[in-house]
mmCIF file of C-alpha atoms and ligand atoms in Angstrom:
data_model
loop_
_atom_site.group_PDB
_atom_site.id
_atom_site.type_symbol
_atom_site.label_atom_id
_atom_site.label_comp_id
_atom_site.label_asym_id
_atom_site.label_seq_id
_atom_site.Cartn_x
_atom_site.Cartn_y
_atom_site.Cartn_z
ATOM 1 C CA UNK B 286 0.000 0.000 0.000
ATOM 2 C CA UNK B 287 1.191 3.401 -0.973
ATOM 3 C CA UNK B 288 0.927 5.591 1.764
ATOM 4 C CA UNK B 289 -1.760 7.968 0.663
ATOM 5 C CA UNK B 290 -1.170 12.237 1.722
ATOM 6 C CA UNK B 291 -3.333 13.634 4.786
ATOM 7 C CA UNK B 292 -6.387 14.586 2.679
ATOM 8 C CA UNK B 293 -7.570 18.560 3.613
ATOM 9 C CA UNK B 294 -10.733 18.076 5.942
ATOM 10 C CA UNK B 295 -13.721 19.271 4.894
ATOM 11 C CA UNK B 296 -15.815 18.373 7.401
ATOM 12 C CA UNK B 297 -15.168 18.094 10.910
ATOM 13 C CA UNK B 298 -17.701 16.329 13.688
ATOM 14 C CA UNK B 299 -17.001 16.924 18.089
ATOM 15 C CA UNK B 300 -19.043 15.091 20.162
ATOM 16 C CA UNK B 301 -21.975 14.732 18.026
ATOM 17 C CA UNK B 302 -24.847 12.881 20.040
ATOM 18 C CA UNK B 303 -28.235 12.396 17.917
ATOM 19 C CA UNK B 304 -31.558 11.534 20.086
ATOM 20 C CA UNK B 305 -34.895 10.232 18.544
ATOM 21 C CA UNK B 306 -37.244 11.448 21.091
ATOM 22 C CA UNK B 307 -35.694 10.316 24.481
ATOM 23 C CA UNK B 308 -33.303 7.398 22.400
ATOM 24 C CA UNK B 309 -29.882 8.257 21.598
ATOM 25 C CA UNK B 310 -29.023 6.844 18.401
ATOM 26 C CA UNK B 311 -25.388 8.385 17.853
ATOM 27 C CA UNK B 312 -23.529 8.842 20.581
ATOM 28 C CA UNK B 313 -20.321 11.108 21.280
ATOM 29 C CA UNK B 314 -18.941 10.669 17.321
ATOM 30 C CA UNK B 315 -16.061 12.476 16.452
ATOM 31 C CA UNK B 316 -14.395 12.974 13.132
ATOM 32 C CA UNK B 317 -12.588 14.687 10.455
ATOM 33 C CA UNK B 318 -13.982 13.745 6.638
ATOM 34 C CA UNK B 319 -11.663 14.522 4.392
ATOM 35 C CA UNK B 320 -11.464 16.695 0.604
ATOM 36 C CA UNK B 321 -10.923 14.443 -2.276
ATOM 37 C CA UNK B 322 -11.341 11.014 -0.391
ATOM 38 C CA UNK B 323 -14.262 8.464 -0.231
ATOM 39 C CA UNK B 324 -14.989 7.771 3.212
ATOM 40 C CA UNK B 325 -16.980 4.604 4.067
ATOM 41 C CA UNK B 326 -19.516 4.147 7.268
ATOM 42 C CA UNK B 327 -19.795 0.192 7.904
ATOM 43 C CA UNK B 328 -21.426 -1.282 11.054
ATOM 44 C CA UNK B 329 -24.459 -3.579 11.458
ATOM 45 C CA UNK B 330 -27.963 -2.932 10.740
ATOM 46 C CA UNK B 331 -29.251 0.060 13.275
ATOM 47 C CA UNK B 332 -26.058 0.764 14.603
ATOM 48 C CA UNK B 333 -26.711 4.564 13.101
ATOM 49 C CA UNK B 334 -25.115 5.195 10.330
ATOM 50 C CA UNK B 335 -27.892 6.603 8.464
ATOM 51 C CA UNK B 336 -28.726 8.901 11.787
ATOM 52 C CA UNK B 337 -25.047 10.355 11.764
ATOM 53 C CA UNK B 338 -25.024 10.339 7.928
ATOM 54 C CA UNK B 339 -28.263 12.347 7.677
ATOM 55 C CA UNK B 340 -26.515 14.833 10.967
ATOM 56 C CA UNK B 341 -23.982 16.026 8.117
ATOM 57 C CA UNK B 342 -26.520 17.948 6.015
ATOM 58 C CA UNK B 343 -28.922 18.506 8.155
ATOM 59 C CA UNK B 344 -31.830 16.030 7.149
ATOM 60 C CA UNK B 345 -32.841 14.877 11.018
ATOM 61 C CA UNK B 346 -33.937 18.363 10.932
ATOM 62 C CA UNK B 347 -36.623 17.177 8.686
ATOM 63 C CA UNK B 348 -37.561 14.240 11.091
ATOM 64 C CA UNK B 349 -39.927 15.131 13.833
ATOM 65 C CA UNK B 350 -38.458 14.299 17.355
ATOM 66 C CA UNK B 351 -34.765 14.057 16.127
ATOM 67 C CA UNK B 352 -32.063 16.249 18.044
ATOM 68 C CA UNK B 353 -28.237 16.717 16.867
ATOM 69 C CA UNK B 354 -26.348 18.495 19.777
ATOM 70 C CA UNK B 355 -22.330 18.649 19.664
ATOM 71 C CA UNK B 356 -20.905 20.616 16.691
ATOM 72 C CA UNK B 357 -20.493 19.994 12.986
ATOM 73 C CA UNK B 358 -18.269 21.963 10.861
ATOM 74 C CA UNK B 359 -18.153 22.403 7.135
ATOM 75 C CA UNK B 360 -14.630 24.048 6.153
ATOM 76 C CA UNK B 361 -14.877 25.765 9.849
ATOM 77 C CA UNK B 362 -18.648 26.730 9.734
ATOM 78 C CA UNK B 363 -20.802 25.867 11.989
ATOM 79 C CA UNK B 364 -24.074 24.263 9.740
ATOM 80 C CA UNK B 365 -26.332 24.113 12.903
ATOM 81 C CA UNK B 366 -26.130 27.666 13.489
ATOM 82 C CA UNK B 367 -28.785 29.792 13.182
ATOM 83 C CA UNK B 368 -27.336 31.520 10.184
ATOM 84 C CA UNK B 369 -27.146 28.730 8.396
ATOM 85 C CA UNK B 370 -30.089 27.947 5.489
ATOM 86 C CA UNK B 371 -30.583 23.976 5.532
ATOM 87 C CA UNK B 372 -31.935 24.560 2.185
ATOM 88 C CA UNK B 373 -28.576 26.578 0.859
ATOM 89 C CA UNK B 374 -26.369 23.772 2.935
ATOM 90 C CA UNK B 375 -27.833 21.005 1.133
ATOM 91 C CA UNK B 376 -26.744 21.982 -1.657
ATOM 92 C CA UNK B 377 -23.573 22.182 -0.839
ATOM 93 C CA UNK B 378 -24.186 19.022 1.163
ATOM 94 C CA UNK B 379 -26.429 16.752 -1.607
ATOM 95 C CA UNK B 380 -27.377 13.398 -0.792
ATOM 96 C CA UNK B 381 -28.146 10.287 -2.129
ATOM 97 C CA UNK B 382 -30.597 8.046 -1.636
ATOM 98 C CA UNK B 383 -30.801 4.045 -1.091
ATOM 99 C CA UNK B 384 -33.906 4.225 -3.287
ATOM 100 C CA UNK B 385 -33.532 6.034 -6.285
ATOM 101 C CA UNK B 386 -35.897 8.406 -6.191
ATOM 102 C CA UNK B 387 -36.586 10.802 -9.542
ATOM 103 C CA UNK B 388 -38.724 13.521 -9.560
ATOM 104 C CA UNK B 389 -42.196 12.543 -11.575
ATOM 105 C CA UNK B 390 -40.231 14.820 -14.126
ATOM 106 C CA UNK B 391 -38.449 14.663 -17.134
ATOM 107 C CA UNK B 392 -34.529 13.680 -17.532
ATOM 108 C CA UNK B 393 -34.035 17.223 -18.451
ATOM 109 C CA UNK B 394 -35.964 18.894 -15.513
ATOM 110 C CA UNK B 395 -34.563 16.754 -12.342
ATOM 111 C CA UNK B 396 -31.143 18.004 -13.106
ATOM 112 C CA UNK B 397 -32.378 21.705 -14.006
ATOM 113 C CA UNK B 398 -34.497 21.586 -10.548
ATOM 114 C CA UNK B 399 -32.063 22.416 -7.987
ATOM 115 C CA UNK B 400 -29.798 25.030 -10.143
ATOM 116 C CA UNK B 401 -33.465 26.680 -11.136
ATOM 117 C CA UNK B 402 -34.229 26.577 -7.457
ATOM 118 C CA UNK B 403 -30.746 27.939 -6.730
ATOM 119 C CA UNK B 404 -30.896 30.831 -9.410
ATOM 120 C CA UNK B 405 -27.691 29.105 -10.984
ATOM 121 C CA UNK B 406 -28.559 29.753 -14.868
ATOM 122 C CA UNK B 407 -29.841 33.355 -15.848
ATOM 123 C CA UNK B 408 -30.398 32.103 -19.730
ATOM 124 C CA UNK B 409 -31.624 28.678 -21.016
ATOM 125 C CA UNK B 410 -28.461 27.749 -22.650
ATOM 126 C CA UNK B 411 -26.770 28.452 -19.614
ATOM 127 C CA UNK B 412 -29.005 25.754 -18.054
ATOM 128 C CA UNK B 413 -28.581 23.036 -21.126
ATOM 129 C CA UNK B 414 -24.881 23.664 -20.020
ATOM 130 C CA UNK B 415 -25.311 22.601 -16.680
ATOM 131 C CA UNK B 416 -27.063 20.033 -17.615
ATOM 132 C CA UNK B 417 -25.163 18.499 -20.063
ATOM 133 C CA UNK B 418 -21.995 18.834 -17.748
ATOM 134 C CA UNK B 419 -24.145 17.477 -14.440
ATOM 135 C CA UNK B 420 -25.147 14.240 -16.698
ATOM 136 C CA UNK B 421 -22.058 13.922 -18.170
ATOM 137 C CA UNK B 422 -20.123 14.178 -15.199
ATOM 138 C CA UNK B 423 -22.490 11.492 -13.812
ATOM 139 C CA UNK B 424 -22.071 8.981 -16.722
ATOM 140 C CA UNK B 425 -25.304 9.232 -18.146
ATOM 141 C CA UNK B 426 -25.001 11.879 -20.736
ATOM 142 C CA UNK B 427 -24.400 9.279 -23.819
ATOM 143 C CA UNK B 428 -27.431 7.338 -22.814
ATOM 144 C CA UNK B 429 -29.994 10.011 -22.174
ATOM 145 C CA UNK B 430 -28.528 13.124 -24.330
ATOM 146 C CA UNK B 431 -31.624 11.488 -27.236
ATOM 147 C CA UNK B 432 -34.279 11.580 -24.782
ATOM 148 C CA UNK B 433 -33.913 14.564 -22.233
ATOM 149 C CA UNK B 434 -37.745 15.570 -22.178
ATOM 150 C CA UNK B 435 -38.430 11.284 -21.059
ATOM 151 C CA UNK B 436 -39.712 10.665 -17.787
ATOM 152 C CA UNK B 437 -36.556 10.247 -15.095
ATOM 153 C CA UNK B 438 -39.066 7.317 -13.595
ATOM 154 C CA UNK B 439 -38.676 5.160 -17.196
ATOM 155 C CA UNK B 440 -35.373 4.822 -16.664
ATOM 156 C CA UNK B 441 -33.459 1.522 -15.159
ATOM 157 C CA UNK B 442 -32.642 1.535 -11.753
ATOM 158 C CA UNK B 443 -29.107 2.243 -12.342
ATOM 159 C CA UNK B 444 -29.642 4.913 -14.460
ATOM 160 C CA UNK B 445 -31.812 6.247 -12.134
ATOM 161 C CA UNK B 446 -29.515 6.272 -9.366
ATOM 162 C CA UNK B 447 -26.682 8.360 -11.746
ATOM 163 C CA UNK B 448 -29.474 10.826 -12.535
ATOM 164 C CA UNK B 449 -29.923 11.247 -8.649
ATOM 165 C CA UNK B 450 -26.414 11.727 -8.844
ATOM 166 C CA UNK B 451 -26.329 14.021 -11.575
ATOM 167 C CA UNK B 452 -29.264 15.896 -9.647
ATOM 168 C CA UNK B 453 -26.831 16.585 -7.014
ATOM 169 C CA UNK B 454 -23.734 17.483 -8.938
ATOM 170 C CA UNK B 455 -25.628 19.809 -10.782
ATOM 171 C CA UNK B 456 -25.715 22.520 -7.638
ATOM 172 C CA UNK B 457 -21.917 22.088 -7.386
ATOM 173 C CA UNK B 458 -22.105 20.513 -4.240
ATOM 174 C CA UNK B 459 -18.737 20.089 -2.236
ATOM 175 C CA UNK B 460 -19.955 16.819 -0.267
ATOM 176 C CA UNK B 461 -21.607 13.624 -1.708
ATOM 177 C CA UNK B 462 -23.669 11.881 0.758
ATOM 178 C CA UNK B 463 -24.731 8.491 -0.302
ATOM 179 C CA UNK B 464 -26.486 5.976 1.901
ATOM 180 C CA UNK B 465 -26.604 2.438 0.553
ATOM 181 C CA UNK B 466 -26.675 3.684 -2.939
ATOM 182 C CA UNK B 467 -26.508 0.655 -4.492
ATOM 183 C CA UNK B 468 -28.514 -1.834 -2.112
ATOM 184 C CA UNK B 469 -31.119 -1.646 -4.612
ATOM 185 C CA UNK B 470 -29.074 -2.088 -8.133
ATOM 186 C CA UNK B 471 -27.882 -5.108 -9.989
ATOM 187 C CA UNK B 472 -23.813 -6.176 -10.171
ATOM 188 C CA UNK B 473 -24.129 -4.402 -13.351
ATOM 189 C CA UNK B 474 -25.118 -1.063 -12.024
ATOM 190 C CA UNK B 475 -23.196 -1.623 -8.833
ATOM 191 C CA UNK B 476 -20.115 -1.914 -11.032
ATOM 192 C CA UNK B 477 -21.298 1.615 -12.611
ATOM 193 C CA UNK B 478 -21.679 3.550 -10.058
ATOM 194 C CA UNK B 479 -18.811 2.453 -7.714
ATOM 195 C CA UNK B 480 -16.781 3.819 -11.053
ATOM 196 C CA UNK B 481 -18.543 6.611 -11.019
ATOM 197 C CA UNK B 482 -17.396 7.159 -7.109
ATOM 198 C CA UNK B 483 -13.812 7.042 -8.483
ATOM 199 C CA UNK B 484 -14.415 9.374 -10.724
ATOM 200 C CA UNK B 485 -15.749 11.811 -8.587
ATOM 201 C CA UNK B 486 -13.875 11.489 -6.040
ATOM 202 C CA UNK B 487 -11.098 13.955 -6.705
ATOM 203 C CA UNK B 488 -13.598 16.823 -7.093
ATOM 204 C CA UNK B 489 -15.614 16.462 -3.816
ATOM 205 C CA UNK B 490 -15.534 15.088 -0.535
ATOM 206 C CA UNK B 491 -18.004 11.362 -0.436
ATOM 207 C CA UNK B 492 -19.034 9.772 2.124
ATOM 208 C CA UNK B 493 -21.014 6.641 1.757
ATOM 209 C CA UNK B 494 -22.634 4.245 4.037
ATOM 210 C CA UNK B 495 -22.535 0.547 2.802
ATOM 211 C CA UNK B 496 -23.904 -3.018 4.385
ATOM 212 C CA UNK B 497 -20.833 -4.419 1.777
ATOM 213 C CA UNK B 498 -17.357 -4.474 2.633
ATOM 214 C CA UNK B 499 -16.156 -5.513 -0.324
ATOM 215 C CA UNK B 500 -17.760 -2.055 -1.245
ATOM 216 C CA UNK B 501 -16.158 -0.540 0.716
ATOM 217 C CA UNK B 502 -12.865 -1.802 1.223
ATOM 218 C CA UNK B 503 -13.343 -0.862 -2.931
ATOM 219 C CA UNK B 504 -14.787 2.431 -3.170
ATOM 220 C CA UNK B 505 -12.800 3.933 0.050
ATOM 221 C CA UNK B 506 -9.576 5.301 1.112
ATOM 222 C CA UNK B 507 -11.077 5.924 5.010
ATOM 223 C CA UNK B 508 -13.323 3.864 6.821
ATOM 224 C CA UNK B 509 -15.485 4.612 10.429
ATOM 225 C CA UNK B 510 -17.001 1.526 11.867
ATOM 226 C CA UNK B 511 -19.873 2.065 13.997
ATOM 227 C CA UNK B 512 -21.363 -0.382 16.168
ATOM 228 C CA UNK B 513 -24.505 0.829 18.927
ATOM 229 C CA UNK B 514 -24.273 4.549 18.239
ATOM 230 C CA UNK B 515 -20.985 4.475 18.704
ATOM 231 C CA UNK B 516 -18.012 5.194 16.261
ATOM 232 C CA UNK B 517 -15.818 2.431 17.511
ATOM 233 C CA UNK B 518 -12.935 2.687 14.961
ATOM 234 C CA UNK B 519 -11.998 5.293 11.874
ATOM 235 C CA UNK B 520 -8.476 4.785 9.860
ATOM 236 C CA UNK B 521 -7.731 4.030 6.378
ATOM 237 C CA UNK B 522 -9.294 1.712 4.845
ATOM 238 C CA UNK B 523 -6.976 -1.274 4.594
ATOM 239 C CA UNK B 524 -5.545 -0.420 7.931
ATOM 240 C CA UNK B 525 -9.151 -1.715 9.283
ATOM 241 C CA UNK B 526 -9.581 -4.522 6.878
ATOM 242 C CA UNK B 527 -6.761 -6.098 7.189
ATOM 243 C CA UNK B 528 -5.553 -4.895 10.950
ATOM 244 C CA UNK B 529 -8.439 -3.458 12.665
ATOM 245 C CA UNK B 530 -7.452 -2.144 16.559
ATOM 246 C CA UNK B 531 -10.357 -2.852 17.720
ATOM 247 C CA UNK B 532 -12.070 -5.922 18.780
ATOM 248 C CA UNK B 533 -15.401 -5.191 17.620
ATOM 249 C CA UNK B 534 -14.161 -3.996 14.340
ATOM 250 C CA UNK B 535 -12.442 -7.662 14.124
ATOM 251 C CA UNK B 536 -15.466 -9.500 14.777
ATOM 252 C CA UNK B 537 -17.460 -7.678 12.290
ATOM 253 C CA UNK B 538 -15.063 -7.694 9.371
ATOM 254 C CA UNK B 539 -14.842 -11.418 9.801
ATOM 255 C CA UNK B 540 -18.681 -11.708 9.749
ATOM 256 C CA UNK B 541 -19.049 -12.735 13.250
ATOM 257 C CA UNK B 542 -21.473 -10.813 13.524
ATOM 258 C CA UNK B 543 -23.811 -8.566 10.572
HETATM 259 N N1 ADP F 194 -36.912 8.275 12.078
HETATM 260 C C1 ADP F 194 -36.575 7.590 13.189
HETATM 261 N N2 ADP F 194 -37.304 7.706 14.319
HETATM 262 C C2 ADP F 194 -36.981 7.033 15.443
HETATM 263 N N3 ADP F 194 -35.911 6.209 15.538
HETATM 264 C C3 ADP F 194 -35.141 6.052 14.436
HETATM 265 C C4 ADP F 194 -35.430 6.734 13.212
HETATM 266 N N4 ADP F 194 -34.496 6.389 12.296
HETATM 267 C C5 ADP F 194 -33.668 5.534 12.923
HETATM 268 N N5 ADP F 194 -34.040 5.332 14.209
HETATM 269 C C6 ADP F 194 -33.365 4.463 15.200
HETATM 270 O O1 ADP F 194 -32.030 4.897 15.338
HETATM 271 C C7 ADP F 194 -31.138 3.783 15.387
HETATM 272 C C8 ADP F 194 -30.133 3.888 14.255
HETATM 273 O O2 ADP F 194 -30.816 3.699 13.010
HETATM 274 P P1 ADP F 194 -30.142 3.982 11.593
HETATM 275 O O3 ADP F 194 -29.427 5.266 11.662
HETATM 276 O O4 ADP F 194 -31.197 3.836 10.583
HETATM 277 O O5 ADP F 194 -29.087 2.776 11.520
HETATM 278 P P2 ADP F 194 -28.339 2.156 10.248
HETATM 279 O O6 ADP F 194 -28.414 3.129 9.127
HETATM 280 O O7 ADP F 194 -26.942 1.908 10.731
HETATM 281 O O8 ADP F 194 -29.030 0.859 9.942
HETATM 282 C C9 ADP F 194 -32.004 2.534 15.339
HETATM 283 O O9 ADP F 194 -32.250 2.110 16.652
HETATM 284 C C10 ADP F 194 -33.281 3.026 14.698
HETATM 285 O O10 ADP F 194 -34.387 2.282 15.117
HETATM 286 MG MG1 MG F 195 -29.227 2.954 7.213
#
């Protein structure tokens, strides 16, 4: 293994507990995500990685009893201060969803949403630019570049998923979030988008939250592995598949547990 640089962090967690009502899901995680590196979240089923995942942009705002308290930076800003517009940090923040989940809308208009939303393109060419580049960039532009005004929802499910993508991209996001983004796709589109992840990966921080390992000892350079709330280990990737520190992170990357 090639000893990779100390990536720039881009975003920066202290403390961060998350409650559901009086249940705390996440509990005292710390970390540093880094610029320009994938970052996986592994850990078994309910051990919150979705909870902490969602924490980084912002979406347990939208769930009614959730509560984030400790402090989450993005480049040195706070994003739970009061200052901050969820809707604005999202954007910079975009997601990804296990499901993939197109607008009832063309091809054309679930990319154009979020830059029309943002104010991003004054003329129309401006916005077949952004477009173009968003779908291209997502490695769907070849396939759909015939059939922009088709329903996003008659697409396969893979192609789906790298329109979500492109749907993000397109507000020049600096953070991919992706949880479980390919639980629901073939080997086929697996393959796809896990390339796509390496292609984007230079450009923006990702962090994604996979039930695989093999995905993610793949896809990552860093790895966190949670276990009840907790973050019990974070490292480089091979560093915690091949020589975890930790007990727990042991018994779960040798399936004794899942
Ligand atoms: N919307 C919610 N309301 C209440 N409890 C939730 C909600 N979402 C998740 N939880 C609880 O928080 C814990 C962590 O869940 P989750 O973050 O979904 O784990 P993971 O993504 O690792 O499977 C679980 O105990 C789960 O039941
Ligand atoms: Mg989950």
């Amino acid at each position: 293994m090639t000893q990779t640089k100390l990536p720039q962090t881009k975003l920066t967690a202290r403390n961060v507990d998350v409650f559901y009502g009086d249940n705390k899901a996440i509990d005292d995680v710390s970390i540093d995500i880094g610029n320009g590196v994938v970052t996986a979240f592994i850990g078994p089923s309910g051990c919150g990685k979705s909870t902490f995942l969602r924490s980084l942009n912002r979406m347990n705002d939208t769930i009614a009893g959730a509560r984030v308290t400790g402090q989450i930076l993005l480049d040195g800003e706070d994003i739970y201060d009061r200052e901050m517009d969820p809707v604005a940090l999202r954007a910079r923040v975009g997601m990804v969803f296990q499901k993939p989940n197109p607008f009832p809308k063309s091809i054309y208009e679930n990319v154009a949403y979020g830059p029309r939303i943002h104010g991003l393109a004054q003329k129309k060419a401006d916005m077949d630019g952004i477009v173009e580049k968003a779908l291209t960039r997502a490695g769907l532009w070849n396939e759909v570049k015939d059939r922009l005004t088709d329903a996003g929802t008659a697409l396969s499910g893979g192609q789906q998923q790298r329109l979500c993508i492109a749907r993000a991209i397109a507000v020049s996001p600096e953070v991919i979030l992706m949880d479980e983004p390919c639980s629901a796709l073939d080997p086929i589109a697996t393959a796809r988008i896990e390339e796509l992840i390496e292609d984007l990966k230079s450009r923006y921080a990702i962090v994604i939250v996979t039930h695989s390992m093999q995905q993610a000892a793949r896809v990552s350079q860093k790895t966190a592995f949670f276990h009840l709330g907790r973050m019990v280990e974070y490292g480089d990737t091979h560093q915690i598949f091949t020589n975890p520190r930790e007990e727990r992170t042991k018994d779960y990357i040798t399936g004794r547990y899942g």
